[in-house]
Coordinates of C-alpha atoms and ligand atoms in Angstrom, one line a residue:
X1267 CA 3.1 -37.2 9.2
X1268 CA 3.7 -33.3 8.1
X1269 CA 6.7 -31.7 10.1
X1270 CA 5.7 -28.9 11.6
X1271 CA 7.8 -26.7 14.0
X1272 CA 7.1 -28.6 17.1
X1273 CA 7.8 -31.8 15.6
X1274 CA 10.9 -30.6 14.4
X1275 CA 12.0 -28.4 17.1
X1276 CA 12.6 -25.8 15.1
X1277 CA 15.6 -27.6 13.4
X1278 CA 14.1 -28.0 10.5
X1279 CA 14.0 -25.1 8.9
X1280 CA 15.9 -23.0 6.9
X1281 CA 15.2 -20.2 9.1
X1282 CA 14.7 -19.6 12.6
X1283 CA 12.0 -19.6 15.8
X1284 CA 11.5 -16.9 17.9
X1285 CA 10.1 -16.9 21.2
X1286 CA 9.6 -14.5 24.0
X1287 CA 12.9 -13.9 26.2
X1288 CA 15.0 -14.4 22.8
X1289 CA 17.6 -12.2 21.9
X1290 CA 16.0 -10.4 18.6
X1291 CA 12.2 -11.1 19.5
X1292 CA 11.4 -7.8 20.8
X1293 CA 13.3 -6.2 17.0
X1294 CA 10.6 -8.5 15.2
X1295 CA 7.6 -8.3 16.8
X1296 CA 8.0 -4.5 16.8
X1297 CA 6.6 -2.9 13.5
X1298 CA 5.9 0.9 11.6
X1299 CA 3.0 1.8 14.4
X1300 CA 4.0 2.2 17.6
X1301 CA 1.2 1.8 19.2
X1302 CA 1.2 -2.1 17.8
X1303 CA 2.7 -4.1 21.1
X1304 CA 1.4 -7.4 20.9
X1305 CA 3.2 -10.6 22.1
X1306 CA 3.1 -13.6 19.2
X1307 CA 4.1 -17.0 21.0
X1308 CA 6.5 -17.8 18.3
X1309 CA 7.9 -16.2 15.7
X1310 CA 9.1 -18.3 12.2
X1311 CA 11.7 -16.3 10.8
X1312 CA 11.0 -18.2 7.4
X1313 CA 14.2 -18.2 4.7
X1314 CA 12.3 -20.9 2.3
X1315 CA 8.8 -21.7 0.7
X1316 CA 9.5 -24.4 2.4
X1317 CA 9.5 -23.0 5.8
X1318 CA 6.5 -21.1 5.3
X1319 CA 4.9 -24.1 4.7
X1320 CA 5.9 -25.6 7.9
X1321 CA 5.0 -21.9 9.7
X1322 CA 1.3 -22.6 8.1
X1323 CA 1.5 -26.3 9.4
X1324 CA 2.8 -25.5 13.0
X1325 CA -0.1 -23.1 12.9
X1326 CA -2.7 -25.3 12.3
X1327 CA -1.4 -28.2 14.8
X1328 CA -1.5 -25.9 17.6
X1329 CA -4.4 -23.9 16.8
X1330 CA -2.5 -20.6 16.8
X1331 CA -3.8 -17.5 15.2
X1332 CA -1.4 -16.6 12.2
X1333 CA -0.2 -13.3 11.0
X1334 CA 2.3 -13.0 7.9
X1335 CA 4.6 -10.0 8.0
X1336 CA 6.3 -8.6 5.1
X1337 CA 7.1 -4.7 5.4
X1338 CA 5.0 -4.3 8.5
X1339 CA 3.1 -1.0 7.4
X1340 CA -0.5 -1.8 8.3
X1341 CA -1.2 0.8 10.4
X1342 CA -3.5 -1.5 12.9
X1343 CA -0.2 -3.8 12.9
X1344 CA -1.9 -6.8 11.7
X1345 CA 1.4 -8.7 10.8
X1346 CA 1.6 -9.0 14.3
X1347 CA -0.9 -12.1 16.2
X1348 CA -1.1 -11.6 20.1
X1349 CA 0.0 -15.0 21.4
X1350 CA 0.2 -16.6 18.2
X1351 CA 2.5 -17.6 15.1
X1352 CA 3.6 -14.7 12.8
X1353 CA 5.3 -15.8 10.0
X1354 CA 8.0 -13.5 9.7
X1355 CA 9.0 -13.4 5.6
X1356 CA 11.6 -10.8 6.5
X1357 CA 14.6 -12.9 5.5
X1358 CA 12.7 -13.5 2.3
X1359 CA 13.4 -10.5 1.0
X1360 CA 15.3 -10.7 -2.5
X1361 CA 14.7 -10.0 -5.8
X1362 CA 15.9 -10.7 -9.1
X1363 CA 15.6 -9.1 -12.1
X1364 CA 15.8 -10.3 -15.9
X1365 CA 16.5 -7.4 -18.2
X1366 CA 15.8 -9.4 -21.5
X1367 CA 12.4 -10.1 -20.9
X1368 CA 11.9 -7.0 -18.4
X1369 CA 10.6 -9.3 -15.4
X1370 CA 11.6 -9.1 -11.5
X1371 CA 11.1 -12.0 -9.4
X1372 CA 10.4 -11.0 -5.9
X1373 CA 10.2 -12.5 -3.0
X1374 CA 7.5 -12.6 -0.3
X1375 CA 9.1 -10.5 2.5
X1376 CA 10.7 -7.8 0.1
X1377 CA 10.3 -4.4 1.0
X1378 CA 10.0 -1.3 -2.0
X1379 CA 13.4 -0.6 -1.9
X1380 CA 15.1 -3.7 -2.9
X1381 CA 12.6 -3.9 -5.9
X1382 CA 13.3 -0.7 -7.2
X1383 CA 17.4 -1.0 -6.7
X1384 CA 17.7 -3.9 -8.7
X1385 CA 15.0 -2.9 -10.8
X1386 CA 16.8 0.3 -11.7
X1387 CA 20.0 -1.1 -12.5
X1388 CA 18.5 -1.6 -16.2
X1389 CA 16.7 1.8 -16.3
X1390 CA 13.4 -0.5 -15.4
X1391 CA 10.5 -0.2 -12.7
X1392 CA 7.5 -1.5 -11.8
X1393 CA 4.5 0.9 -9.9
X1394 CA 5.7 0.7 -6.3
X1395 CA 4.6 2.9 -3.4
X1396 CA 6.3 6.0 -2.4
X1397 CA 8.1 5.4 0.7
X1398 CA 10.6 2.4 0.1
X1399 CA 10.8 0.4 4.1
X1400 CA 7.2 -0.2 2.9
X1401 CA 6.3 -4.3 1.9
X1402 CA 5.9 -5.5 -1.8
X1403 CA 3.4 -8.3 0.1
X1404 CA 0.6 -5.9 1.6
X1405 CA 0.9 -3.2 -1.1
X1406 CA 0.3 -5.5 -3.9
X1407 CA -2.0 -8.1 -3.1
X1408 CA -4.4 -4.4 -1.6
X1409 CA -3.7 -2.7 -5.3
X1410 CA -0.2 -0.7 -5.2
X1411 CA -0.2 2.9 -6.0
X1412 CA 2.7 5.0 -6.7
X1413 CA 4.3 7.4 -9.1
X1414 CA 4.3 5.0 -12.2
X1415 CA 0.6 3.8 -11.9
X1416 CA -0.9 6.3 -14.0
X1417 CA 1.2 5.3 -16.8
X1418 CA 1.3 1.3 -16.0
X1419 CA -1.9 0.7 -14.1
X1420 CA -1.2 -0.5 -10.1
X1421 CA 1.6 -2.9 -8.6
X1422 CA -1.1 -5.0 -9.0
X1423 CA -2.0 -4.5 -12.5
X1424 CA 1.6 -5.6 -13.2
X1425 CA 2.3 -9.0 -11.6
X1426 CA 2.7 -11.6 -13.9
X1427 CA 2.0 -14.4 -11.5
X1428 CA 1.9 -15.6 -7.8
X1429 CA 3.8 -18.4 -5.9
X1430 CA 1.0 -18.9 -3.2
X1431 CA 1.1 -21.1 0.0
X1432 CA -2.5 -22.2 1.3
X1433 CA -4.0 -23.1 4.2
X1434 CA -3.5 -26.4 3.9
X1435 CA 0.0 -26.0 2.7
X1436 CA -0.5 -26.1 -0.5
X1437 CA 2.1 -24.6 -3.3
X1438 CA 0.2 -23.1 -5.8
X1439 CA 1.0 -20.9 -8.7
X1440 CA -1.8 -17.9 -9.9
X1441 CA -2.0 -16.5 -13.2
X1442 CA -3.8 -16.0 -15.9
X1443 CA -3.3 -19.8 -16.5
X1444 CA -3.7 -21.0 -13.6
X1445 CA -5.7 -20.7 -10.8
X1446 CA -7.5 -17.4 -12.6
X1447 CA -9.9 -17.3 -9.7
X1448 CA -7.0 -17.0 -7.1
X1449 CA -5.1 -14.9 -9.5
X1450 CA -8.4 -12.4 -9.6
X1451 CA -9.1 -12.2 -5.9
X1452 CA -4.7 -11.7 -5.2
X1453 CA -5.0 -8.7 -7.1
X1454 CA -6.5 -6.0 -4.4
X1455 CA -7.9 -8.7 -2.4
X1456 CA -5.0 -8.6 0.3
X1457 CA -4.1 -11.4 2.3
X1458 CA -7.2 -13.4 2.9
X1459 CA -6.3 -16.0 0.6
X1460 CA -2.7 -17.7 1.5
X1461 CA 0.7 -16.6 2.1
X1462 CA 2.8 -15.3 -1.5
X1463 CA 5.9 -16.4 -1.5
X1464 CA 6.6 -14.9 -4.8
X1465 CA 5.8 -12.2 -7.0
X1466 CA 6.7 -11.6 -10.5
X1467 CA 6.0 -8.5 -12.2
X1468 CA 6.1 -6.7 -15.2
X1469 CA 9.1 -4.3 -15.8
X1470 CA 8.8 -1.2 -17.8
X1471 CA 11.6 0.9 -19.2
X1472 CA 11.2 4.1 -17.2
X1473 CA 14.7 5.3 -17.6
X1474 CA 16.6 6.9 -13.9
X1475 CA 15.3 10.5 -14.0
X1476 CA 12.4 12.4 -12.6
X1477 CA 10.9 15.5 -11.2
X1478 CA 9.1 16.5 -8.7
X1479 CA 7.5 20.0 -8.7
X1480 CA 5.8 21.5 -5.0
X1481 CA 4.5 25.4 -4.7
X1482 CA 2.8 26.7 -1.5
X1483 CA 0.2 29.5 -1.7
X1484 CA -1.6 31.6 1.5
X1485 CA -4.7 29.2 2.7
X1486 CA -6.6 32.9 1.6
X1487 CA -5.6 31.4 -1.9
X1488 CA -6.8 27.5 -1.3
X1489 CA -10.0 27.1 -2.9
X1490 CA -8.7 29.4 -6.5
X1491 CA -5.4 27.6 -5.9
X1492 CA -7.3 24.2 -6.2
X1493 CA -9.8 24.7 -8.6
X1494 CA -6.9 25.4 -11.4
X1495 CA -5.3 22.5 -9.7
X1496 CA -7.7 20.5 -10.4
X1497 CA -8.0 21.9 -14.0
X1498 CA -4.3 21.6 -15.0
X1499 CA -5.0 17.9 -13.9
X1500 CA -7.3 17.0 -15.9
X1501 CA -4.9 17.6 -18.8
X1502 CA -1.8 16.4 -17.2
X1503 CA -0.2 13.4 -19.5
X1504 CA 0.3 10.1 -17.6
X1505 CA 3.4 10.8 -16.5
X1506 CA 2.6 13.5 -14.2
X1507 CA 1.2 12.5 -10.9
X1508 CA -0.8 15.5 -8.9
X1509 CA -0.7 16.0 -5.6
X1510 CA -2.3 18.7 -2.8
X1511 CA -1.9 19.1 0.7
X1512 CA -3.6 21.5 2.9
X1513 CA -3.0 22.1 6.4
X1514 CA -3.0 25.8 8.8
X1515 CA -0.3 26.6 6.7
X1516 CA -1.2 27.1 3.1
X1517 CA -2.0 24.8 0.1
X1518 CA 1.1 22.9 -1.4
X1519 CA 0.4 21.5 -4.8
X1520 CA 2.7 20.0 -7.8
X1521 CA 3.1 16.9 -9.3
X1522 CA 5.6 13.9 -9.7
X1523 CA 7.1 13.5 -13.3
X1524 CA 8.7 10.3 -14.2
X1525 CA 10.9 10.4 -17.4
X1526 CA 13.3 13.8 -18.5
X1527 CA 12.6 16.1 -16.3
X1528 CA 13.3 18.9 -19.3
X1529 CA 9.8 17.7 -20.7
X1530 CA 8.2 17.6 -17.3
X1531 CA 8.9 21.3 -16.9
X1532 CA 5.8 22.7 -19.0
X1533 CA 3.3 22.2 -16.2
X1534 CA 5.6 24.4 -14.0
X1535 CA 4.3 28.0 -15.1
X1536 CA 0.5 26.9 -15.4
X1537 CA 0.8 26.3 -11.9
X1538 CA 2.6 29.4 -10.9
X1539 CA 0.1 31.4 -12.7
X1540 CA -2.7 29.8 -9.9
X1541 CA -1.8 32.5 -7.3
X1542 CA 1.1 33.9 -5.4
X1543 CA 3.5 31.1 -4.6
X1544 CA 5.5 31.8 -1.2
X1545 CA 7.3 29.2 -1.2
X1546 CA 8.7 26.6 -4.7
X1547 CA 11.0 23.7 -4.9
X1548 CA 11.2 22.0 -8.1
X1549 CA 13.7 18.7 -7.5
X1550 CA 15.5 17.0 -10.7
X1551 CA 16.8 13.7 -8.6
X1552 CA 17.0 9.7 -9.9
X1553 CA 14.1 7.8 -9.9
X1554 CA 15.4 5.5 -6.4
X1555 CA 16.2 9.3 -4.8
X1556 CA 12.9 9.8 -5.5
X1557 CA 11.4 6.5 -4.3
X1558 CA 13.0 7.2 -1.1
X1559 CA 12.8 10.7 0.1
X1560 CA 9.7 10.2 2.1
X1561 CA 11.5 7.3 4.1
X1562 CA 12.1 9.7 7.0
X1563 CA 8.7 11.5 7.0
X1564 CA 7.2 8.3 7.0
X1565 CA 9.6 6.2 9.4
X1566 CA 9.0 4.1 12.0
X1567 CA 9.0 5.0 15.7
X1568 CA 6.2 7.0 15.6
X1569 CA 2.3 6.3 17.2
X1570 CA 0.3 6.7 13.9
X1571 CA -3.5 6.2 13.0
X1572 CA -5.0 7.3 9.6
X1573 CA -8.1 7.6 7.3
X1574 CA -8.2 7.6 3.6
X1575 CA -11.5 8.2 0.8
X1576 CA -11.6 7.9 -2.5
X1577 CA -13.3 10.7 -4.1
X1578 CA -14.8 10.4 -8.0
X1579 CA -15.1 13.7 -8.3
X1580 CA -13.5 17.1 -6.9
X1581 CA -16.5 19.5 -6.9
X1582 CA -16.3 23.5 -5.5
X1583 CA -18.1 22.2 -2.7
X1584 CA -15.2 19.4 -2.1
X1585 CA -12.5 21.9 -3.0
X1586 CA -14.1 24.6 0.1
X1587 CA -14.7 21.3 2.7
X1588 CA -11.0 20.3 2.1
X1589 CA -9.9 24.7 2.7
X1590 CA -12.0 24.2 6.1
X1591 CA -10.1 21.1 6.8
X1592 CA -7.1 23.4 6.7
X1593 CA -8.2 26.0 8.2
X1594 CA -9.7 24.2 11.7
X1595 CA -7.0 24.5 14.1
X1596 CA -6.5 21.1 15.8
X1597 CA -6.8 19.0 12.8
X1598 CA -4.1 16.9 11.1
X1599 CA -5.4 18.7 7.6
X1600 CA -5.4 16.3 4.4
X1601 CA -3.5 15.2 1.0
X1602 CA -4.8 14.3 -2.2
X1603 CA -2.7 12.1 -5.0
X1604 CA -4.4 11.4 -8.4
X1605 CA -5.5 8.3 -10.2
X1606 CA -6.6 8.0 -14.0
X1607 CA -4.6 7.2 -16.6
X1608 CA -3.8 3.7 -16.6
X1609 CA -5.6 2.3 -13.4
X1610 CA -8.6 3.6 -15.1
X1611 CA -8.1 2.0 -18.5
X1612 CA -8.1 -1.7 -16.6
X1613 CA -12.0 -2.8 -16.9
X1614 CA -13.5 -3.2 -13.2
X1615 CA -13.9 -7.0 -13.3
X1616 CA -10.4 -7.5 -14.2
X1617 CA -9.6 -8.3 -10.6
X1618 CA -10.6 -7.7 -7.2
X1619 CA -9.4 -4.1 -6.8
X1620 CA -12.0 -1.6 -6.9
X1621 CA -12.8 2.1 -7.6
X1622 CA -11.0 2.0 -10.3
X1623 CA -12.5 5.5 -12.0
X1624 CA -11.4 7.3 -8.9
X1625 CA -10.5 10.9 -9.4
X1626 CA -8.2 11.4 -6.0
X1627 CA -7.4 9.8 -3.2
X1628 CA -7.9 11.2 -0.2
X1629 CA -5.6 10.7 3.0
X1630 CA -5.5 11.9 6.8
X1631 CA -3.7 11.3 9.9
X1632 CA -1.6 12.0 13.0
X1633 CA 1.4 11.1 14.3
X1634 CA 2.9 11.4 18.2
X1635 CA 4.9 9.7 20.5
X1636 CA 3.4 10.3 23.5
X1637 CA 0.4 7.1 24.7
X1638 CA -1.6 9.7 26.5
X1639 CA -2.2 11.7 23.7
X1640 CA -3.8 8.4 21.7
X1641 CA -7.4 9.2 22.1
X1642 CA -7.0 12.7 20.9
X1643 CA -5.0 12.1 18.1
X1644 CA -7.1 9.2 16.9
X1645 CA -10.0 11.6 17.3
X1646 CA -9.1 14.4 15.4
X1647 CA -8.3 12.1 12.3
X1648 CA -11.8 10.7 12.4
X1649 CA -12.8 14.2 12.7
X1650 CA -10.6 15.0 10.1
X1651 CA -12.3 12.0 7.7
X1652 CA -15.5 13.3 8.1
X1653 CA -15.1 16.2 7.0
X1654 CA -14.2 14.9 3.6
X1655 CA -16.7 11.7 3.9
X1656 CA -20.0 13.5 1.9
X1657 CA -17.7 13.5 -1.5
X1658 CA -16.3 9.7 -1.4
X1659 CA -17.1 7.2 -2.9
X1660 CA -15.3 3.8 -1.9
X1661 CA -12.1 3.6 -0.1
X1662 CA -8.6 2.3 -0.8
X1663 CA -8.5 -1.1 1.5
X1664 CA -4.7 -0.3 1.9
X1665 CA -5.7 2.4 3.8
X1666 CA -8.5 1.1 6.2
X1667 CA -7.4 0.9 9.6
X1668 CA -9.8 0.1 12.4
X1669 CA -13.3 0.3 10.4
X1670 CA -14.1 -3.8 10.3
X1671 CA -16.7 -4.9 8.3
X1672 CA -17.7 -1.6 7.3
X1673 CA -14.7 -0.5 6.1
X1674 CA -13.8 -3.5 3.8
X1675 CA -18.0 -3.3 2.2
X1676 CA -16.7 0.5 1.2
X1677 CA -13.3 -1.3 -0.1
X1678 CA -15.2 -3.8 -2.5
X1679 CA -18.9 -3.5 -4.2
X1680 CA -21.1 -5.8 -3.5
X1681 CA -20.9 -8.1 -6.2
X1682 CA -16.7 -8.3 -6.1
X1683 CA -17.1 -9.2 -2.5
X1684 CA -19.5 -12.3 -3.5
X1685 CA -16.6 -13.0 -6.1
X1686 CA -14.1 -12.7 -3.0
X1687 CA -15.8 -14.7 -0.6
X1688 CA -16.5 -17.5 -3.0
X1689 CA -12.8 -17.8 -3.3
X1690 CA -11.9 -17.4 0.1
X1691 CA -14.6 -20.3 0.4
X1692 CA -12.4 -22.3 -1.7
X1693 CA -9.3 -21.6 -1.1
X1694 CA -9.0 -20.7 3.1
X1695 CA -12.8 -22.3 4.3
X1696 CA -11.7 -22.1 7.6
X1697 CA -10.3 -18.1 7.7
X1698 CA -7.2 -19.1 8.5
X1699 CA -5.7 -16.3 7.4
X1700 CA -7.8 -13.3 9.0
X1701 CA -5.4 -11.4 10.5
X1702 CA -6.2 -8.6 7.2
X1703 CA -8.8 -6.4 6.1
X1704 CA -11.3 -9.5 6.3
X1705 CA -13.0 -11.5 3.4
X1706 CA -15.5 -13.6 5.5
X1707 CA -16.1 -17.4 4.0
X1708 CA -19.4 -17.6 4.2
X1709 CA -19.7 -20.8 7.1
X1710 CA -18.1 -17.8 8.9
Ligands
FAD512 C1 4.6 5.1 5.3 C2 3.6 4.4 4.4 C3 3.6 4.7 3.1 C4 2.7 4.1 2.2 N1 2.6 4.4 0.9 C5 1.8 3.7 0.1 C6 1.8 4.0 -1.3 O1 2.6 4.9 -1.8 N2 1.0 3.3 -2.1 C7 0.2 2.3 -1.6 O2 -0.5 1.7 -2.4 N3 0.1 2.1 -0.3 C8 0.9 2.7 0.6 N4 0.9 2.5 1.9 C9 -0.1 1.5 2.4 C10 0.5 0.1 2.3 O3 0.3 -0.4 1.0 C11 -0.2 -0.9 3.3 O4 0.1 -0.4 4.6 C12 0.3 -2.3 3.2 O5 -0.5 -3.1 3.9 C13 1.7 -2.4 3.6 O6 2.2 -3.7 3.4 P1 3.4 -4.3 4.3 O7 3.8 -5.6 3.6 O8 4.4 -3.3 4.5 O9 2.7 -4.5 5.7 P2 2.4 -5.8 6.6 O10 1.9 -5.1 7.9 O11 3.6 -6.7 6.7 O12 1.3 -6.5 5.9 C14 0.0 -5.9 5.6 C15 -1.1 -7.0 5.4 O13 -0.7 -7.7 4.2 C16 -0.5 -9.1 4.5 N5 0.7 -9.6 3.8 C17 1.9 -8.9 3.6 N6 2.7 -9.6 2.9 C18 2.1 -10.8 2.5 C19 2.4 -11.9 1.8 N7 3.6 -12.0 1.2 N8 1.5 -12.9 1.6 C20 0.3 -12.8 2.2 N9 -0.1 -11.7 2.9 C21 0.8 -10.7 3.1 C22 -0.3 -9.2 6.0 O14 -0.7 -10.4 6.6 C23 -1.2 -8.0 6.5 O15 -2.5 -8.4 6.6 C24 1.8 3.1 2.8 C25 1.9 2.8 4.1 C26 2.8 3.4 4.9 C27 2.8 3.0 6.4

């Protein structure tokens, strides 16, 4: 017979059971949105493959719905099963790094932060995302973009292999060795296929220093501001990363350098020369400053609900649309972050991610404490969206929230999401694992 939880009592395992009325249940159950309050019946605080295993077992025997947490940042909270098991990889949460051969080993319930501290220690990185109490688990296996992914393709792109736990239990290992078809639907596929347990990536010698370079013009400025914006970033070298924001109170664009920030400094003037700044801050700081100084804009505590597009293109009209968007009073307003550069260079049917040839990425979204304002807040992103929706093409599925179906057929083509679902066939028939942006077997 297979212990499971039950069988064992919980005594088991290297780690620990939760259940309502304990002491730290409330702390784990609890995640980035607020507006997440569901109740799982038990909680496997798993320490060990092993114990994930068992978690995936327990699951099975009692016929409870499973969610796997790792940094808890999906904004629908779907770490989180309302009276059933979440595997809770948060004592997982180590890494280790070997600066010979410029690989980290990392485990399944590791947030950013860790990955880039021990990272950095040898002047190495990996493409991470850009707040650091976010997960290594959901932001890989959806694509992971960040500051370095223009230079070394996605978080994604640079994982070397898997340590996967199945449905059944299974301990598997992906690569390009073994299991390639699991390998192929880990990278942007998300969690429909099993729980990781480990993820090794690819280092890259990035160095420690960087610099980050914001101006703010007049909104009367937006649409000149943006088009030479969007020139100066069709030159920029793959260091740079661009950014925009608009919102009632001007246009704020710069980019993200990582390397000497002495040789990031040429872009400075071309983008001073787009109008009358009225407000600059150019920041030299360490690549792990850096990694972390949107960890209090983007903390936890708060209600949140949020849209994203991918947009191929950045035409006038797209430019004016995103000035309106700005200008409407009452709505959250929009950023923009740029791909290219190596995410682009990876052919599409290297692995499940999609939209590769993506120009920006397009985000919206609120934030408030306050449950009776839900429905308006919510409201005005979608608003917000649509606005932008006649120039995408595709979205990011990192940063669906509650669009179902419909949402993960704009995350994959047609023919990857064939490729997807005969792997979820194979390797979780029974969609297990669901609690994600969902890849339907097809008995389902
Ligand atoms: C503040 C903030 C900043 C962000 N910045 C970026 C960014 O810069 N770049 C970017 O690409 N994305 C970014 N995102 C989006 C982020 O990638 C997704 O929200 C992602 O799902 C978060 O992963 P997590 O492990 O923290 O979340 P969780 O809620 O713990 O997990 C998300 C999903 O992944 C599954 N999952 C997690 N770990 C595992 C695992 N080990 N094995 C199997 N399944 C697993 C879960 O079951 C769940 O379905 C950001 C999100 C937030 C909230």
């Amino acid at each position: 017979m297979t212990e499971t939880a039950t069988s064992s009592g919980g005594g088991g395992l290297d780690g620990y059971v939760l259940r309502p009325g304990d002491e730290e249940y409330d702390e784990a159950r609890a995640v980035w949105n607020a507006m997440v309050d569901r109740r799982p019946r038990m909680i496997i605080r798993c320490a060990s493959v092993q114990d994930v295993v068992t978690a995936v077992r327990t699951a099975r025997e009692l016929d409870l719905e499973i969610g796997v947490r790792c940094g808890g940042h999906s904004v629908l909270g779907l770490a989180v099963p309302d009276d059933g098991l979440m595997i809770d990889l948060t004592p997982m949460g180590g890494a280790t790094v070997d600066p010979v051969h410029r690989r980290a080993r990392v485990q399944g319930g590791a947030l950013l932060a860790v990955l880039d501290r021990e990272s950095q220690r040898y002047g190495l990185a990996t493409t991470a995302g850009n707040v650091s109490h976010t997960g290594v688990g959901g932001l890989t296996l959806g694509g992971g973009f960040g500051w370095l992914a223009r230079e070394y393709g996605l978080a994604c792109d640079n994982v070397v292999s898997f340590e996967v736990v199945t449905a059944d239990g299974e301990v598997l290992r992906a690569s390009r060795d073994e299991h390639p078809d699991l390998f192929w639907g880990l990278r942007g596929g998300g969690g429909n296929f099993g729980v990781v347990t480990e993820f090794e990536f690819e280092l890259h010698p990035v160095g420690t220093q960087t610099l980050l370079a914001e101006l703010t013009f007049p909104l009367d400025d937006a649409v000149t501001v943006l088009r030479g914006w969007r020139e100066l970033n069709a030159q920029a070298p793959r260091q740079a990363t661009f950014q925009a924001d608009v919102d009632g109170e001007g246009v704020t664009v710069g980019y993200v350098w990582v390397g000497d920030p002495q040789r990031g400094r040429w872009l400075l003037p071309p983008l001073r020369d787009l109008g009358r700044p009225v407000a600059e801050r150019v920041v030299e700081q360490s690549y792990v400053e850096l990694q972390t100084q949107s960890d209090a804009v983007g903390r936890h505590t708060f209600r949140r609900y949020s849209k994203g597009h991918y947009l191929p293109a950045f035409p006038d009209e797209a430019i004016e649309a995103l000035v309106r968007l700005g200008a409407t009073d009452g709505l959250p307003g929009g950023g923009l972050q740029a791909y290219g550069g190596a995410i682009a260079d990876v052919p599409e049917e290297d692995s499940a991610f999609s939209h590769r040839q993506t120009l920006f990425e397009f985000s919206t979204g609120s934030r408030w404490t306050d449950p009776a304002e839900d429905a308006d807040r919510m409201a005005v992103a979608r608003q917000a969206a649509a606005v932008m929706e006649p120039f995408a093409s595709g979205v990011y599925v990192n940063a669906l929230s509650d669009e179902g179906t419909e949402g993960v057929r704009r995350a994959y083509p047609a023919d990857k999401l064939a490729r997807l679902t005969t792997i979820k066939d194979r390797y979780d028939p029974d969609n297990v694992f669901h609690l994600n942006q969902n890849i339907r077997p097809s008995a389902h």
